[in-house]
Amino acid sequence: MIIILYLSVALIAVAFLILVISLTKTLKSMKITMDRVSKTMEDLEGQLQGITSETTLLLHKTNELAEDIQNKSEKLNTVVYAVQDIGTTIKEFNGSIRKVSSNLSTQVVHNQDKIAQVLQWGSVLKELKDKWMEKKERKKEPVTFDEQADVELREVKRVRSE
């Protein structure tokens, strides 16, 4: 039985040795993996710092761009308000023109007889002037104002009687 005890102890020692060797290999491979992970983390940390600085710059540029857009938007709003005012003014002007033309049309319709009479008087006066010019050329002598008034008065009476 002692042999079995020695054999058992030897077997336990060999098993322990195999366990230690396999643990050593596992720990060495874990050390290599951890070194790689550590190196990757360091690289990642450097890249992250670069990304952080670029993100900060990008954020500043974005804020500047937003301010610029805001300023331009406010200026553009001024232009839009001015254009709206121009549109309103044009609408009011068109309304005024419509009212004036409507009033003018109404007045023309109401005063058609008077307008016709004025046109007749205008043609009478033109005829009188033409006749007076004819007489003046025929006579070739100076005509006084009184004579001219008498002639015009006679002509007006003659035209009215027709």
PDB file of N, CA, C and O in Angstrom, residues 82-125:
ATOM      1  N   ALA A  82     -39.211  94.159 -46.770  1.00  0.00           N
ATOM      2  CA  ALA A  82     -39.240  95.264 -47.739  1.00  0.00           C
ATOM      3  C   ALA A  82     -40.021  94.855 -48.984  1.00  0.00           C
ATOM      4  O   ALA A  82     -40.830  95.629 -49.504  1.00  0.00           O
ATOM      5  N   VAL A  83     -39.801  93.637 -49.452  1.00  0.00           N
ATOM      6  CA  VAL A  83     -40.526  93.154 -50.629  1.00  0.00           C
ATOM      7  C   VAL A  83     -42.019  93.049 -50.315  1.00  0.00           C
ATOM      8  O   VAL A  83     -42.861  93.392 -51.148  1.00  0.00           O
ATOM      9  N   GLN A  84     -42.349  92.603 -49.105  1.00  0.00           N
ATOM     10  CA  GLN A  84     -43.758  92.542 -48.720  1.00  0.00           C
ATOM     11  C   GLN A  84     -44.372  93.941 -48.715  1.00  0.00           C
ATOM     12  O   GLN A  84     -45.498  94.126 -49.168  1.00  0.00           O
ATOM     13  N   ASP A  85     -43.620  94.912 -48.198  1.00  0.00           N
ATOM     14  CA  ASP A  85     -44.117  96.288 -48.188  1.00  0.00           C
ATOM     15  C   ASP A  85     -44.328  96.797 -49.607  1.00  0.00           C
ATOM     16  O   ASP A  85     -45.319  97.479 -49.888  1.00  0.00           O
ATOM     17  N   ILE A  86     -43.397  96.463 -50.495  1.00  0.00           N
ATOM     18  CA  ILE A  86     -43.541  96.882 -51.900  1.00  0.00           C
ATOM     19  C   ILE A  86     -44.795  96.244 -52.492  1.00  0.00           C
ATOM     20  O   ILE A  86     -45.568  96.897 -53.199  1.00  0.00           O
ATOM     21  N   GLY A  87     -44.991  94.951 -52.196  1.00  0.00           N
ATOM     22  CA  GLY A  87     -46.190  94.272 -52.686  1.00  0.00           C
ATOM     23  C   GLY A  87     -47.458  94.928 -52.177  1.00  0.00           C
ATOM     24  O   GLY A  87     -48.417  95.121 -52.923  1.00  0.00           O
ATOM     25  N   THR A  88     -47.462  95.276 -50.900  1.00  0.00           N
ATOM     26  CA  THR A  88     -48.622  95.944 -50.307  1.00  0.00           C
ATOM     27  C   THR A  88     -48.856  97.294 -50.982  1.00  0.00           C
ATOM     28  O   THR A  88     -49.998  97.652 -51.313  1.00  0.00           O
ATOM     29  N   THR A  89     -47.783  98.027 -51.191  1.00  0.00           N
ATOM     30  CA  THR A  89     -47.888  99.334 -51.840  1.00  0.00           C
ATOM     31  C   THR A  89     -48.444  99.190 -53.251  1.00  0.00           C
ATOM     32  O   THR A  89     -49.311  99.970 -53.678  1.00  0.00           O
ATOM     33  N   ILE A  90     -47.959  98.198 -53.977  1.00  0.00           N
ATOM     34  CA  ILE A  90     -48.446  97.982 -55.348  1.00  0.00           C
ATOM     35  C   ILE A  90     -49.924  97.613 -55.330  1.00  0.00           C
ATOM     36  O   ILE A  90     -50.701  98.105 -56.159  1.00  0.00           O
ATOM     37  N   LYS A  91     -50.335  96.764 -54.381  1.00  0.00           N
ATOM     38  CA  LYS A  91     -51.757  96.412 -54.275  1.00  0.00           C
ATOM     39  C   LYS A  91     -52.597  97.655 -53.996  1.00  0.00           C
ATOM     40  O   LYS A  91     -53.652  97.854 -54.595  1.00  0.00           O
ATOM     41  N   GLU A  92     -52.123  98.490 -53.068  1.00  0.00           N
ATOM     42  CA  GLU A  92     -52.861  99.715 -52.744  1.00  0.00           C
ATOM     43  C   GLU A  92     -52.920 100.644 -53.954  1.00  0.00           C
ATOM     44  O   GLU A  92     -53.955 101.256 -54.228  1.00  0.00           O
ATOM     45  N   PHE A  93     -51.795 100.738 -54.679  1.00  0.00           N
ATOM     46  CA  PHE A  93     -51.746 101.583 -55.874  1.00  0.00           C
ATOM     47  C   PHE A  93     -52.727 101.068 -56.925  1.00  0.00           C
ATOM     48  O   PHE A  93     -53.449 101.855 -57.543  1.00  0.00           O
ATOM     49  N   ASN A  94     -52.746  99.738 -57.123  1.00  0.00           N
ATOM     50  CA  ASN A  94     -53.688  99.155 -58.081  1.00  0.00           C
ATOM     51  C   ASN A  94     -55.124  99.431 -57.659  1.00  0.00           C
ATOM     52  O   ASN A  94     -55.977  99.743 -58.504  1.00  0.00           O
ATOM     53  N   GLY A  95     -55.389  99.312 -56.366  1.00  0.00           N
ATOM     54  CA  GLY A  95     -56.730  99.617 -55.877  1.00  0.00           C
ATOM     55  C   GLY A  95     -57.106 101.066 -56.143  1.00  0.00           C
ATOM     56  O   GLY A  95     -58.236 101.364 -56.560  1.00  0.00           O
ATOM     57  N   SER A  96     -56.151 101.970 -55.917  1.00  0.00           N
ATOM     58  CA  SER A  96     -56.403 103.394 -56.175  1.00  0.00           C
ATOM     59  C   SER A  96     -56.659 103.630 -57.656  1.00  0.00           C
ATOM     60  O   SER A  96     -57.570 104.388 -58.022  1.00  0.00           O
ATOM     61  N   ILE A  97     -55.876 102.979 -58.499  1.00  0.00           N
ATOM     62  CA  ILE A  97     -56.072 103.147 -59.946  1.00  0.00           C
ATOM     63  C   ILE A  97     -57.443 102.616 -60.351  1.00  0.00           C
ATOM     64  O   ILE A  97     -58.145 103.232 -61.166  1.00  0.00           O
ATOM     65  N   ARG A  98     -57.848 101.485 -59.780  1.00  0.00           N
ATOM     66  CA  ARG A  98     -59.177 100.942 -60.083  1.00  0.00           C
ATOM     67  C   ARG A  98     -60.267 101.934 -59.673  1.00  0.00           C
ATOM     68  O   ARG A  98     -61.230 102.151 -60.405  1.00  0.00           O
ATOM     69  N   LYS A  99     -60.112 102.507 -58.468  1.00  0.00           N
ATOM     70  CA  LYS A  99     -61.114 103.470 -58.001  1.00  0.00           C
ATOM     71  C   LYS A  99     -61.166 104.682 -58.926  1.00  0.00           C
ATOM     72  O   LYS A  99     -62.243 105.148 -59.292  1.00  0.00           O
ATOM     73  N   VAL A 100     -59.981 105.197 -59.296  1.00  0.00           N
ATOM     74  CA  VAL A 100     -59.940 106.386 -60.165  1.00  0.00           C
ATOM     75  C   VAL A 100     -60.555 106.066 -61.518  1.00  0.00           C
ATOM     76  O   VAL A 100     -61.360 106.845 -62.042  1.00  0.00           O
ATOM     77  N   SER A 101     -60.192 104.906 -62.097  1.00  0.00           N
ATOM     78  CA  SER A 101     -60.743 104.570 -63.405  1.00  0.00           C
ATOM     79  C   SER A 101     -62.245 104.328 -63.314  1.00  0.00           C
ATOM     80  O   SER A 101     -62.995 104.702 -64.215  1.00  0.00           O
ATOM     81  N   SER A 102     -62.698 103.713 -62.219  1.00  0.00           N
ATOM     82  CA  SER A 102     -64.135 103.505 -62.029  1.00  0.00           C
ATOM     83  C   SER A 102     -64.847 104.845 -61.905  1.00  0.00           C
ATOM     84  O   SER A 102     -65.894 105.059 -62.533  1.00  0.00           O
ATOM     85  N   ASN A 103     -64.287 105.743 -61.100  1.00  0.00           N
ATOM     86  CA  ASN A 103     -64.881 107.079 -60.942  1.00  0.00           C
ATOM     87  C   ASN A 103     -64.878 107.826 -62.269  1.00  0.00           C
ATOM     88  O   ASN A 103     -65.852 108.497 -62.615  1.00  0.00           O
ATOM     89  N   LEU A 104     -63.776 107.702 -63.004  1.00  0.00           N
ATOM     90  CA  LEU A 104     -63.666 108.379 -64.293  1.00  0.00           C
ATOM     91  C   LEU A 104     -64.717 107.840 -65.258  1.00  0.00           C
ATOM     92  O   LEU A 104     -65.391 108.612 -65.951  1.00  0.00           O
ATOM     93  N   SER A 105     -64.868 106.511 -65.284  1.00  0.00           N
ATOM     94  CA  SER A 105     -65.882 105.912 -66.170  1.00  0.00           C
ATOM     95  C   SER A 105     -67.268 106.389 -65.781  1.00  0.00           C
ATOM     96  O   SER A 105     -68.086 106.730 -66.646  1.00  0.00           O
ATOM     97  N   THR A 106     -67.537 106.422 -64.485  1.00  0.00           N
ATOM     98  CA  THR A 106     -68.845 106.879 -64.007  1.00  0.00           C
ATOM     99  C   THR A 106     -69.072 108.335 -64.393  1.00  0.00           C
ATOM    100  O   THR A 106     -70.153 108.698 -64.880  1.00  0.00           O
ATOM    101  N   GLN A 107     -68.063 109.173 -64.206  1.00  0.00           N
ATOM    102  CA  GLN A 107     -68.179 110.599 -64.548  1.00  0.00           C
ATOM    103  C   GLN A 107     -68.376 110.781 -66.048  1.00  0.00           C
ATOM    104  O   GLN A 107     -69.154 111.636 -66.481  1.00  0.00           O
ATOM    105  N   VAL A 108     -67.658 109.970 -66.845  1.00  0.00           N
ATOM    106  CA  VAL A 108     -67.808 110.086 -68.303  1.00  0.00           C
ATOM    107  C   VAL A 108     -69.234 109.722 -68.696  1.00  0.00           C
ATOM    108  O   VAL A 108     -69.852 110.395 -69.529  1.00  0.00           O
ATOM    109  N   VAL A 109     -69.761 108.664 -68.099  1.00  0.00           N
ATOM    110  CA  VAL A 109     -71.137 108.258 -68.425  1.00  0.00           C
ATOM    111  C   VAL A 109     -72.114 109.347 -67.998  1.00  0.00           C
ATOM    112  O   VAL A 109     -73.025 109.697 -68.749  1.00  0.00           O
ATOM    113  N   HIS A 110     -71.926 109.897 -66.798  1.00  0.00           N
ATOM    114  CA  HIS A 110     -72.842 110.935 -66.309  1.00  0.00           C
ATOM    115  C   HIS A 110     -72.708 112.232 -67.105  1.00  0.00           C
ATOM    116  O   HIS A 110     -73.688 112.961 -67.270  1.00  0.00           O
ATOM    117  N   ASN A 111     -71.540 112.523 -67.575  1.00  0.00           N
ATOM    118  CA  ASN A 111     -71.286 113.800 -68.254  1.00  0.00           C
ATOM    119  C   ASN A 111     -71.122 113.633 -69.757  1.00  0.00           C
ATOM    120  O   ASN A 111     -70.472 114.452 -70.410  1.00  0.00           O
ATOM    121  N   GLN A 112     -71.708 112.606 -70.316  1.00  0.00           N
ATOM    122  CA  GLN A 112     -71.559 112.345 -71.739  1.00  0.00           C
ATOM    123  C   GLN A 112     -72.108 113.510 -72.572  1.00  0.00           C
ATOM    124  O   GLN A 112     -71.487 113.928 -73.549  1.00  0.00           O
ATOM    125  N   ASP A 113     -73.223 114.011 -72.167  1.00  0.00           N
ATOM    126  CA  ASP A 113     -73.831 115.125 -72.909  1.00  0.00           C
ATOM    127  C   ASP A 113     -72.939 116.354 -72.853  1.00  0.00           C
ATOM    128  O   ASP A 113     -72.743 117.042 -73.863  1.00  0.00           O
ATOM    129  N   LYS A 114     -72.412 116.643 -71.675  1.00  0.00           N
ATOM    130  CA  LYS A 114     -71.539 117.814 -71.516  1.00  0.00           C
ATOM    131  C   LYS A 114     -70.269 117.662 -72.350  1.00  0.00           C
ATOM    132  O   LYS A 114     -69.804 118.616 -72.967  1.00  0.00           O
ATOM    133  N   ILE A 115     -69.731 116.451 -72.357  1.00  0.00           N
ATOM    134  CA  ILE A 115     -68.504 116.201 -73.135  1.00  0.00           C
ATOM    135  C   ILE A 115     -68.790 116.395 -74.618  1.00  0.00           C
ATOM    136  O   ILE A 115     -67.997 117.026 -75.339  1.00  0.00           O
ATOM    137  N   ALA A 116     -69.925 115.882 -75.061  1.00  0.00           N
ATOM    138  CA  ALA A 116     -70.298 116.063 -76.472  1.00  0.00           C
ATOM    139  C   ALA A 116     -70.457 117.544 -76.785  1.00  0.00           C
ATOM    140  O   ALA A 116     -70.012 118.022 -77.848  1.00  0.00           O
ATOM    141  N   GLN A 117     -71.050 118.284 -75.870  1.00  0.00           N
ATOM    142  CA  GLN A 117     -71.248 119.725 -76.075  1.00  0.00           C
ATOM    143  C   GLN A 117     -69.900 120.445 -76.133  1.00  0.00           C
ATOM    144  O   GLN A 117     -69.692 121.315 -76.970  1.00  0.00           O
ATOM    145  N   VAL A 118     -68.973 120.055 -75.217  1.00  0.00           N
ATOM    146  CA  VAL A 118     -67.648 120.674 -75.222  1.00  0.00           C
ATOM    147  C   VAL A 118     -66.941 120.384 -76.535  1.00  0.00           C
ATOM    148  O   VAL A 118     -66.292 121.268 -77.117  1.00  0.00           O
ATOM    149  N   LEU A 119     -67.063 119.160 -77.018  1.00  0.00           N
ATOM    150  CA  LEU A 119     -66.433 118.821 -78.300  1.00  0.00           C
ATOM    151  C   LEU A 119     -67.046 119.635 -79.437  1.00  0.00           C
ATOM    152  O   LEU A 119     -66.328 120.083 -80.341  1.00  0.00           O
ATOM    153  N   GLN A 120     -68.369 119.833 -79.416  1.00  0.00           N
ATOM    154  CA  GLN A 120     -69.015 120.643 -80.449  1.00  0.00           C
ATOM    155  C   GLN A 120     -68.513 122.085 -80.384  1.00  0.00           C
ATOM    156  O   GLN A 120     -68.204 122.695 -81.408  1.00  0.00           O
ATOM    157  N   TRP A 121     -68.421 122.611 -79.180  1.00  0.00           N
ATOM    158  CA  TRP A 121     -67.930 123.987 -79.022  1.00  0.00           C
ATOM    159  C   TRP A 121     -66.478 124.083 -79.501  1.00  0.00           C
ATOM    160  O   TRP A 121     -66.086 125.072 -80.116  1.00  0.00           O
ATOM    161  N   GLY A 122     -65.701 123.028 -79.201  1.00  0.00           N
ATOM    162  CA  GLY A 122     -64.321 123.035 -79.665  1.00  0.00           C
ATOM    163  C   GLY A 122     -64.247 123.059 -81.180  1.00  0.00           C
ATOM    164  O   GLY A 122     -63.433 123.792 -81.767  1.00  0.00           O
ATOM    165  N   SER A 123     -65.086 122.268 -81.822  1.00  0.00           N
ATOM    166  CA  SER A 123     -65.060 122.274 -83.294  1.00  0.00           C
ATOM    167  C   SER A 123     -65.561 123.604 -83.838  1.00  0.00           C
ATOM    168  O   SER A 123     -65.049 124.114 -84.845  1.00  0.00           O
ATOM    169  N   VAL A 124     -66.560 124.197 -83.173  1.00  0.00           N
ATOM    170  CA  VAL A 124     -67.051 125.517 -83.593  1.00  0.00           C
ATOM    171  C   VAL A 124     -65.936 126.548 -83.473  1.00  0.00           C
ATOM    172  O   VAL A 124     -65.702 127.358 -84.377  1.00  0.00           O
ATOM    173  N   LEU A 125     -65.248 126.523 -82.356  1.00  0.00           N
ATOM    174  CA  LEU A 125     -64.173 127.493 -82.156  1.00  0.00           C
ATOM    175  C   LEU A 125     -63.062 127.297 -83.184  1.00  0.00           C
ATOM    176  O   LEU A 125     -62.493 128.259 -83.691  1.00  0.00           O
TER     177      LEU A 125
END
